[in-house]
CSV table of N, CA and C in Angstrom, one decimal:
chain,number,residue,atom,x,y,z
V,8,GLN,N,5.6,-3.8,23.8
V,8,GLN,CA,5.9,-4.3,22.4
V,8,GLN,C,4.9,-3.4,21.4
V,9,VAL,N,5.5,-3.2,20.1
V,9,VAL,CA,4.8,-2.4,19.1
V,9,VAL,C,4.8,-3.4,17.9
V,10,HIS,N,3.8,-3.8,17.4
V,10,HIS,CA,3.7,-4.6,16.1
V,10,HIS,C,2.9,-3.8,15.0
V,11,LEU,N,3.7,-3.4,14.1
V,11,LEU,CA,3.2,-2.4,13.0
V,11,LEU,C,2.9,-3.3,11.8
V,12,ALA,N,1.8,-2.9,11.1
V,12,ALA,CA,1.4,-3.6,10.0
V,12,ALA,C,0.8,-2.7,8.9
V,13,GLU,N,1.4,-2.5,7.9
V,13,GLU,CA,1.0,-1.6,6.8
V,13,GLU,C,-0.1,-2.2,5.9
V,14,SER,N,-0.9,-1.4,5.2
V,14,SER,CA,-1.7,-1.9,4.2
V,14,SER,C,-2.1,-0.7,3.4
V,15,GLY,N,-2.8,-0.9,2.1
V,15,GLY,CA,-3.3,0.2,1.4
V,15,GLY,C,-2.5,0.5,0.1
V,16,GLY,N,-1.4,-0.3,0.0
V,16,GLY,CA,-0.6,0.0,-1.4
V,16,GLY,C,-1.2,-0.6,-2.5
V,17,GLY,N,-0.6,0.0,-3.6
V,17,GLY,CA,-1.3,-0.7,-4.9
V,17,GLY,C,-0.7,0.2,-6.1
V,18,SER,N,-1.3,0.0,-7.2
V,18,SER,CA,-0.9,0.7,-8.4
V,18,SER,C,-1.8,1.7,-8.8
V,19,VAL,N,-1.3,2.9,-9.1
V,19,VAL,CA,-2.2,4.0,-9.7
V,19,VAL,C,-1.5,4.7,-10.7
V,20,GLN,N,-2.1,5.5,-11.4
V,20,GLN,CA,-1.5,6.4,-12.4
V,20,GLN,C,-1.1,7.6,-11.9
V,21,THR,N,-0.3,8.5,-12.7
V,21,THR,CA,0.2,9.7,-12.2
V,21,THR,C,-1.0,10.5,-11.9
V,22,GLY,N,-0.9,11.3,-10.9
V,22,GLY,CA,-1.9,12.3,-10.5
V,22,GLY,C,-2.9,11.5,-9.6
V,23,GLY,N,-2.8,10.2,-9.4
V,23,GLY,CA,-3.9,9.5,-8.5
V,23,GLY,C,-3.6,9.6,-7.1
V,24,SER,N,-4.4,9.0,-6.2
V,24,SER,CA,-4.1,9.1,-4.7
V,24,SER,C,-4.3,7.6,-4.2
V,25,LEU,N,-3.6,7.5,-3.1
V,25,LEU,CA,-3.8,6.4,-2.2
V,25,LEU,C,-3.8,6.8,-0.8
V,26,ARG,N,-4.3,5.9,0.1
V,26,ARG,CA,-4.1,6.1,1.4
V,26,ARG,C,-3.6,4.9,2.1
V,27,LEU,N,-2.4,5.0,2.8
V,27,LEU,CA,-1.9,3.8,3.5
V,27,LEU,C,-2.2,3.9,4.9
V,28,THR,N,-2.4,2.8,5.4
V,28,THR,CA,-2.8,2.5,6.8
V,28,THR,C,-1.8,1.7,7.6
V,29,CYS,N,-1.4,2.1,8.7
V,29,CYS,CA,-0.6,1.3,9.6
V,29,CYS,C,-1.3,1.0,11.0
V,30,ALA,N,-1.6,-0.2,11.2
V,30,ALA,CA,-2.0,-0.7,12.5
V,30,ALA,C,-0.9,-0.8,13.4
V,31,LEU,N,-1.1,0.0,14.5
V,31,LEU,CA,0.1,0.2,15.4
V,31,LEU,C,0.3,-0.9,16.4
V,32,ASN,N,-0.9,-1.3,17.0
V,32,ASN,CA,-0.9,-2.4,18.0
V,32,ASN,C,0.1,-2.1,19.2
V,33,ARG,N,-0.2,-1.1,19.9
V,33,ARG,CA,0.9,-0.7,20.8
V,33,ARG,C,0.4,-1.0,22.2
V,34,GLY,N,-0.7,-1.5,22.3
V,34,GLY,CA,-1.1,-1.8,23.9
V,34,GLY,C,-1.4,-0.5,24.6
V,35,ASN,N,-1.0,-0.4,25.8
V,35,ASN,CA,-1.4,0.8,26.7
V,35,ASN,C,-0.4,1.9,26.5
V,36,TYR,N,0.9,1.7,26.2
V,36,TYR,CA,1.8,2.6,26.0
V,36,TYR,C,1.8,3.2,24.6
V,37,ARG,N,1.5,4.5,24.5
V,37,ARG,CA,1.3,5.0,23.2
V,37,ARG,C,2.0,6.4,22.9
V,38,ALA,N,3.0,6.5,23.8
V,38,ALA,CA,3.9,7.8,23.6
V,38,ALA,C,5.0,7.6,22.6
V,39,HIS,N,4.7,7.8,21.3
V,39,HIS,CA,5.8,7.4,20.2
V,39,HIS,C,5.8,8.4,19.3
V,40,CYS,N,7.0,8.6,18.6
V,40,CYS,CA,7.2,9.5,17.5
V,40,CYS,C,7.0,8.4,16.3
V,41,LEU,N,6.0,8.8,15.5
V,41,LEU,CA,5.6,7.8,14.4
V,41,LEU,C,6.0,8.3,13.1
V,42,ALA,N,6.4,7.5,12.2
V,42,ALA,CA,6.8,8.1,10.8
V,42,ALA,C,6.5,7.1,9.6
V,43,TRP,N,6.6,7.6,8.5
V,43,TRP,CA,6.6,6.9,7.3
V,43,TRP,C,7.9,7.0,6.5
V,44,PHE,N,8.5,6.0,6.1
V,44,PHE,CA,9.6,6.0,5.2
V,44,PHE,C,9.4,5.2,4.0
V,45,ARG,N,10.2,5.4,3.0
V,45,ARG,CA,10.0,4.6,1.7
V,45,ARG,C,11.5,4.2,1.2
V,46,GLN,N,11.5,3.1,0.4
V,46,GLN,CA,12.6,2.7,-0.1
V,46,GLN,C,12.5,2.0,-1.5
V,47,THR,N,13.4,2.2,-2.4
V,47,THR,CA,13.4,1.7,-3.6
V,47,THR,C,14.8,0.8,-3.7
V,48,PRO,N,14.8,-0.2,-4.6
V,48,PRO,CA,16.0,-1.2,-4.6
V,48,PRO,C,17.1,-0.3,-4.9
V,49,GLY,N,18.2,-0.6,-4.1
V,49,GLY,CA,19.5,0.0,-4.3
V,49,GLY,C,19.6,1.4,-3.7
V,50,LYS,N,18.6,1.8,-3.1
V,50,LYS,CA,18.7,3.2,-2.5
V,50,LYS,C,18.4,3.2,-0.9
V,51,GLN,N,18.9,4.1,-0.3
V,51,GLN,CA,18.7,4.2,1.2
V,51,GLN,C,17.2,4.5,1.4
V,52,ARG,N,16.7,4.0,2.6
V,52,ARG,CA,15.4,4.4,3.1
V,52,ARG,C,15.3,5.9,3.2
V,53,GLU,N,14.2,6.4,2.7
V,53,GLU,CA,14.0,7.9,2.7
V,53,GLU,C,12.9,8.2,3.7
V,54,GLY,N,13.0,9.3,4.6
V,54,GLY,CA,11.9,9.7,5.4
V,54,GLY,C,10.9,10.4,4.6
V,55,VAL,N,9.6,10.1,4.9
V,55,VAL,CA,8.5,10.8,4.1
V,55,VAL,C,7.7,11.6,5.0
V,56,ALA,N,7.3,11.2,6.1
V,56,ALA,CA,6.6,12.0,7.2
V,56,ALA,C,6.7,11.6,8.6
V,57,SER,N,6.5,12.5,9.5
V,57,SER,CA,6.6,12.0,10.9
V,57,SER,C,5.4,12.8,11.7
V,58,LEU,N,5.1,12.2,12.9
V,58,LEU,CA,4.1,12.7,13.6
V,58,LEU,C,4.5,12.4,15.2
V,59,ASP,N,4.4,13.5,15.9
V,59,ASP,CA,5.0,13.3,17.3
V,59,ASP,C,3.8,12.9,18.1
V,60,ILE,N,4.2,12.8,19.5
V,60,ILE,CA,3.2,12.2,20.4
V,60,ILE,C,1.9,13.1,20.4
V,61,TRP,N,0.8,12.2,20.5
V,61,TRP,CA,-0.7,12.8,20.6
V,61,TRP,C,-1.0,13.5,19.1
V,62,GLY,N,-0.3,13.2,18.2
V,62,GLY,CA,-0.7,13.8,16.8
V,62,GLY,C,-0.1,15.2,16.6
V,63,ARG,N,0.9,15.6,17.3
V,63,ARG,CA,1.4,16.9,17.2
V,63,ARG,C,2.6,17.0,16.2
V,64,ASN,N,2.9,18.2,15.6
V,64,ASN,CA,4.0,18.5,14.9
V,64,ASN,C,4.2,17.7,13.6
V,65,PRO,N,3.3,17.5,12.7
V,65,PRO,CA,3.6,16.7,11.4
V,65,PRO,C,4.8,17.4,10.8
V,66,ARG,N,5.8,16.5,10.3
V,66,ARG,CA,6.8,17.0,9.5
V,66,ARG,C,6.9,16.1,8.1
V,67,TYR,N,7.4,16.8,7.1
V,67,TYR,CA,7.3,16.1,5.8
V,67,TYR,C,8.8,16.2,5.0
V,68,GLY,N,9.0,15.2,4.3
V,68,GLY,CA,10.3,15.2,3.4
V,68,GLY,C,10.0,16.4,2.3
V,69,ASP,N,11.0,17.0,1.7
V,69,ASP,CA,10.8,18.1,0.8
V,69,ASP,C,10.0,17.6,-0.4
V,70,SER,N,10.3,16.2,-0.8
V,70,SER,CA,9.7,15.9,-2.0
V,70,SER,C,8.1,15.4,-1.9
V,71,VAL,N,7.5,15.5,-0.7
V,71,VAL,CA,6.1,15.2,-0.6
V,71,VAL,C,5.4,16.3,0.0
V,72,LYS,N,6.0,17.3,0.4
V,72,LYS,CA,5.3,18.4,1.0
V,72,LYS,C,4.3,18.9,0.0
V,73,GLY,N,3.0,19.1,0.7
V,73,GLY,CA,1.9,19.8,-0.1
V,73,GLY,C,1.0,18.6,-0.8
V,74,ARG,N,1.7,17.4,-0.8
V,74,ARG,CA,0.9,16.2,-1.4
V,74,ARG,C,0.6,15.2,-0.5
V,75,PHE,N,1.4,14.9,0.4
V,75,PHE,CA,1.1,13.9,1.4
V,75,PHE,C,0.7,14.4,2.7
V,76,THR,N,-0.1,13.6,3.6
V,76,THR,CA,-0.7,14.1,4.8
V,76,THR,C,-0.5,13.0,5.8
V,77,ILE,N,0.2,13.2,6.9
V,77,ILE,CA,0.2,12.0,7.9
V,77,ILE,C,-0.8,12.5,9.0
V,78,SER,N,-1.4,11.4,9.5
V,78,SER,CA,-2.5,11.6,10.5
V,78,SER,C,-2.5,10.3,11.4
V,79,GLU,N,-3.1,10.5,12.5
V,79,GLU,CA,-3.3,9.4,13.4
V,79,GLU,C,-4.8,9.4,14.0
V,80,ASP,N,-5.3,8.1,14.0
V,80,ASP,CA,-6.5,7.9,14.8
V,80,ASP,C,-6.3,7.3,16.1
V,81,THR,N,-6.3,7.9,17.2
V,81,THR,CA,-5.9,7.3,18.6
V,81,THR,C,-6.8,6.3,18.9
V,82,ALA,N,-8.1,6.6,18.7
V,82,ALA,CA,-9.1,5.5,19.2
V,82,ALA,C,-8.8,4.2,18.5
V,83,LYS,N,-8.3,4.2,17.1
V,83,LYS,CA,-8.1,2.9,16.4
V,83,LYS,C,-6.6,2.5,16.6
V,84,ASP,N,-5.8,3.3,17.2
V,84,ASP,CA,-4.4,3.1,17.2
V,84,ASP,C,-3.8,2.8,15.8
V,85,THR,N,-4.1,3.7,14.9
V,85,THR,CA,-3.7,3.6,13.5
V,85,THR,C,-3.2,4.9,13.0
V,86,LEU,N,-2.1,4.7,12.1
V,86,LEU,CA,-1.4,5.8,11.5
V,86,LEU,C,-1.9,5.8,10.0
V,87,TYR,N,-1.9,7.0,9.3
V,87,TYR,CA,-2.4,7.0,8.1
V,87,TYR,C,-1.4,7.9,7.3
V,88,LEU,N,-1.2,7.6,5.9
V,88,LEU,CA,-0.6,8.5,5.1
V,88,LEU,C,-1.4,8.7,3.8
V,89,GLN,N,-2.0,9.8,3.7
V,89,GLN,CA,-2.8,10.1,2.5
V,89,GLN,C,-2.0,10.6,1.4
V,90,MET,N,-1.8,10.2,0.4
V,90,MET,CA,-1.0,10.6,-0.8
V,90,MET,C,-1.9,11.0,-2.0
V,91,THR,N,-1.5,12.2,-2.4
V,91,THR,CA,-2.2,12.7,-3.6
V,91,THR,C,-1.3,13.2,-4.6
V,92,ASP,N,-1.9,13.6,-5.8
V,92,ASP,CA,-1.0,13.9,-6.9
V,92,ASP,C,0.3,13.1,-6.9
V,93,LEU,N,0.2,11.8,-7.0
V,93,LEU,CA,1.2,10.9,-7.0
V,93,LEU,C,2.1,10.9,-8.4
V,94,LYS,N,3.3,10.6,-8.2
V,94,LYS,CA,4.2,10.8,-9.4
V,94,LYS,C,5.0,9.5,-9.5
V,95,PRO,N,5.6,9.3,-10.6
V,95,PRO,CA,6.3,7.9,-10.8
V,95,PRO,C,7.4,7.8,-9.7
V,96,ASP,N,8.0,9.0,-9.4
V,96,ASP,CA,9.2,9.1,-8.4
V,96,ASP,C,8.6,8.5,-7.0
V,97,ASP,N,7.4,8.6,-6.9
V,97,ASP,CA,6.8,8.0,-5.6
V,97,ASP,C,6.8,6.7,-5.4
V,98,THR,N,7.0,5.9,-6.6
V,98,THR,CA,7.0,4.4,-6.5
V,98,THR,C,8.1,4.0,-5.6
V,99,ALA,N,7.7,3.1,-4.5
V,99,ALA,CA,8.6,2.6,-3.5
V,99,ALA,C,7.9,1.6,-2.6
V,100,MET,N,8.5,0.9,-1.8
V,100,MET,CA,8.0,0.1,-0.7
V,100,MET,C,7.9,1.2,0.5
V,101,TYR,N,6.7,1.3,1.1
V,101,TYR,CA,6.5,2.2,2.1
V,101,TYR,C,6.5,1.5,3.5
V,102,TYR,N,7.1,2.1,4.4
V,102,TYR,CA,7.2,1.4,5.8
V,102,TYR,C,6.8,2.4,6.8
V,103,CYS,N,5.9,2.0,7.8
V,103,CYS,CA,5.7,2.7,8.9
V,103,CYS,C,6.6,2.4,10.1
V,104,ALA,N,7.0,3.2,11.0
V,104,ALA,CA,8.0,3.0,11.8
V,104,ALA,C,7.7,3.8,13.2
V,105,ALA,N,8.2,3.3,14.3
V,105,ALA,CA,7.8,4.0,15.6
V,105,ALA,C,9.1,3.9,16.5
V,106,ARG,N,9.1,5.0,17.3
V,106,ARG,CA,10.1,4.8,18.4
V,106,ARG,C,9.6,5.6,19.6
V,107,PRO,N,10.0,5.2,20.8
V,107,PRO,CA,9.5,5.9,22.0
V,107,PRO,C,9.7,7.6,22.0
V,108,HIS,N,8.8,8.3,22.5
V,108,HIS,CA,8.9,9.7,22.5
V,108,HIS,C,10.1,10.1,23.5
V,109,THR,N,11.0,10.9,22.9
V,109,THR,CA,12.0,11.5,23.7
V,109,THR,C,12.0,13.0,23.7
V,110,GLY,N,13.0,13.7,24.2
V,110,GLY,CA,13.1,15.0,24.1
V,110,GLY,C,13.5,15.5,22.9
V,111,ASP,N,14.1,14.6,21.8
V,111,ASP,CA,14.4,14.9,20.6
V,111,ASP,C,13.3,15.3,19.7
V,112,ASP,N,13.6,16.1,18.6
V,112,ASP,CA,12.5,16.4,17.6
V,112,ASP,C,12.2,15.0,16.9
V,113,CYS,N,10.9,14.9,16.7
V,113,CYS,CA,10.3,13.8,15.9
V,113,CYS,C,10.3,14.2,14.4
V,114,VAL,N,11.2,13.8,13.7
V,114,VAL,CA,11.3,14.0,12.3
V,114,VAL,C,11.5,12.8,11.5
V,115,PRO,N,11.2,13.0,10.3
V,115,PRO,CA,11.4,11.7,9.4
V,115,PRO,C,12.8,11.5,8.9
V,116,ARG,N,13.7,11.3,9.8
V,116,ARG,CA,15.2,11.2,9.4
V,116,ARG,C,15.5,10.2,10.5
V,117,GLY,N,16.9,9.8,10.4
V,117,GLY,CA,17.3,8.8,11.3
V,117,GLY,C,16.8,7.5,11.4
V,118,VAL,N,17.1,6.7,10.4
V,118,VAL,CA,16.3,5.5,10.2
V,118,VAL,C,16.8,4.5,11.4
V,119,ALA,N,18.1,4.6,11.9
V,119,ALA,CA,18.6,3.7,13.0
V,119,ALA,C,17.8,4.1,14.4
V,120,THR,N,17.3,5.2,14.5
V,120,THR,CA,16.6,5.5,15.8
V,120,THR,C,15.3,4.9,15.9
V,121,PHE,N,14.7,4.6,14.9
V,121,PHE,CA,13.4,4.0,15.0
V,121,PHE,C,13.5,2.4,15.1
V,122,GLY,N,13.0,1.9,16.3
V,122,GLY,CA,13.2,0.6,16.6
V,122,GLY,C,12.1,-0.4,16.2
V,123,PHE,N,11.0,0.1,15.8
V,123,PHE,CA,9.9,-0.7,15.3
V,123,PHE,C,9.5,-0.3,14.0
V,124,TRP,N,9.3,-1.4,13.2
V,124,TRP,CA,9.2,-1.4,11.7
V,124,TRP,C,8.0,-2.3,11.2
V,125,GLY,N,7.1,-1.9,10.3
V,125,GLY,CA,6.3,-2.8,9.6
V,125,GLY,C,7.0,-3.6,8.5
V,126,GLN,N,6.3,-4.4,7.8
V,126,GLN,CA,6.9,-5.2,6.7
V,126,GLN,C,6.8,-4.4,5.4
V,127,GLY,N,6.1,-3.4,5.3
V,127,GLY,CA,6.1,-2.5,4.2
V,127,GLY,C,4.8,-2.8,3.3
V,128,THR,N,4.4,-1.9,2.4
V,128,THR,CA,3.4,-2.0,1.4
V,128,THR,C,3.9,-1.3,0.2
V,129,GLN,N,3.8,-1.9,-0.9
V,129,GLN,CA,4.3,-1.4,-2.2
V,129,GLN,C,3.3,-0.4,-2.9
V,130,VAL,N,4.0,0.7,-3.2
V,130,VAL,CA,3.1,1.6,-4.0
V,130,VAL,C,3.9,1.8,-5.4
V,131,THR,N,3.1,1.7,-6.4
V,131,THR,CA,3.7,1.8,-7.8
V,131,THR,C,2.8,2.9,-8.6
V,132,VAL,N,3.5,3.9,-9.0
V,132,VAL,CA,2.8,4.9,-9.9
V,132,VAL,C,3.3,4.9,-11.2
V,133,SER,N,2.3,4.8,-12.1
V,133,SER,CA,2.8,4.6,-13.6
V,133,SER,C,2.4,5.9,-14.3
V,134,SER,N,3.2,6.2,-15.3
V,134,SER,CA,3.1,7.4,-16.1
V,134,SER,C,2.1,7.3,-17.2
């Protein structure tokens, strides 16, 4: 079982930074595709970033490339999302997600393919 718990959200002004943390609580099995998604009311969940097994192949959504960085601390079994140059359009509930590693590409798409989700952490960016 995987029990995901996000933290680190908050309110910042445009241009500010935040680091989101996701405690993964995976136990001994740790071969997962990990990802961050975000969602605003009335809109579909949007993929932000993903990271494949053993921290390989980080991928990003077009709207966050060059501003966000996904990383993993394997010793702490924790996933991070460092967000810089934040914009009001980044305002959303942010979720971490996981699915067992397969032969498919680990990309921040396909919400239905991720079986494990956290409860989310709110990020609000004011202008």
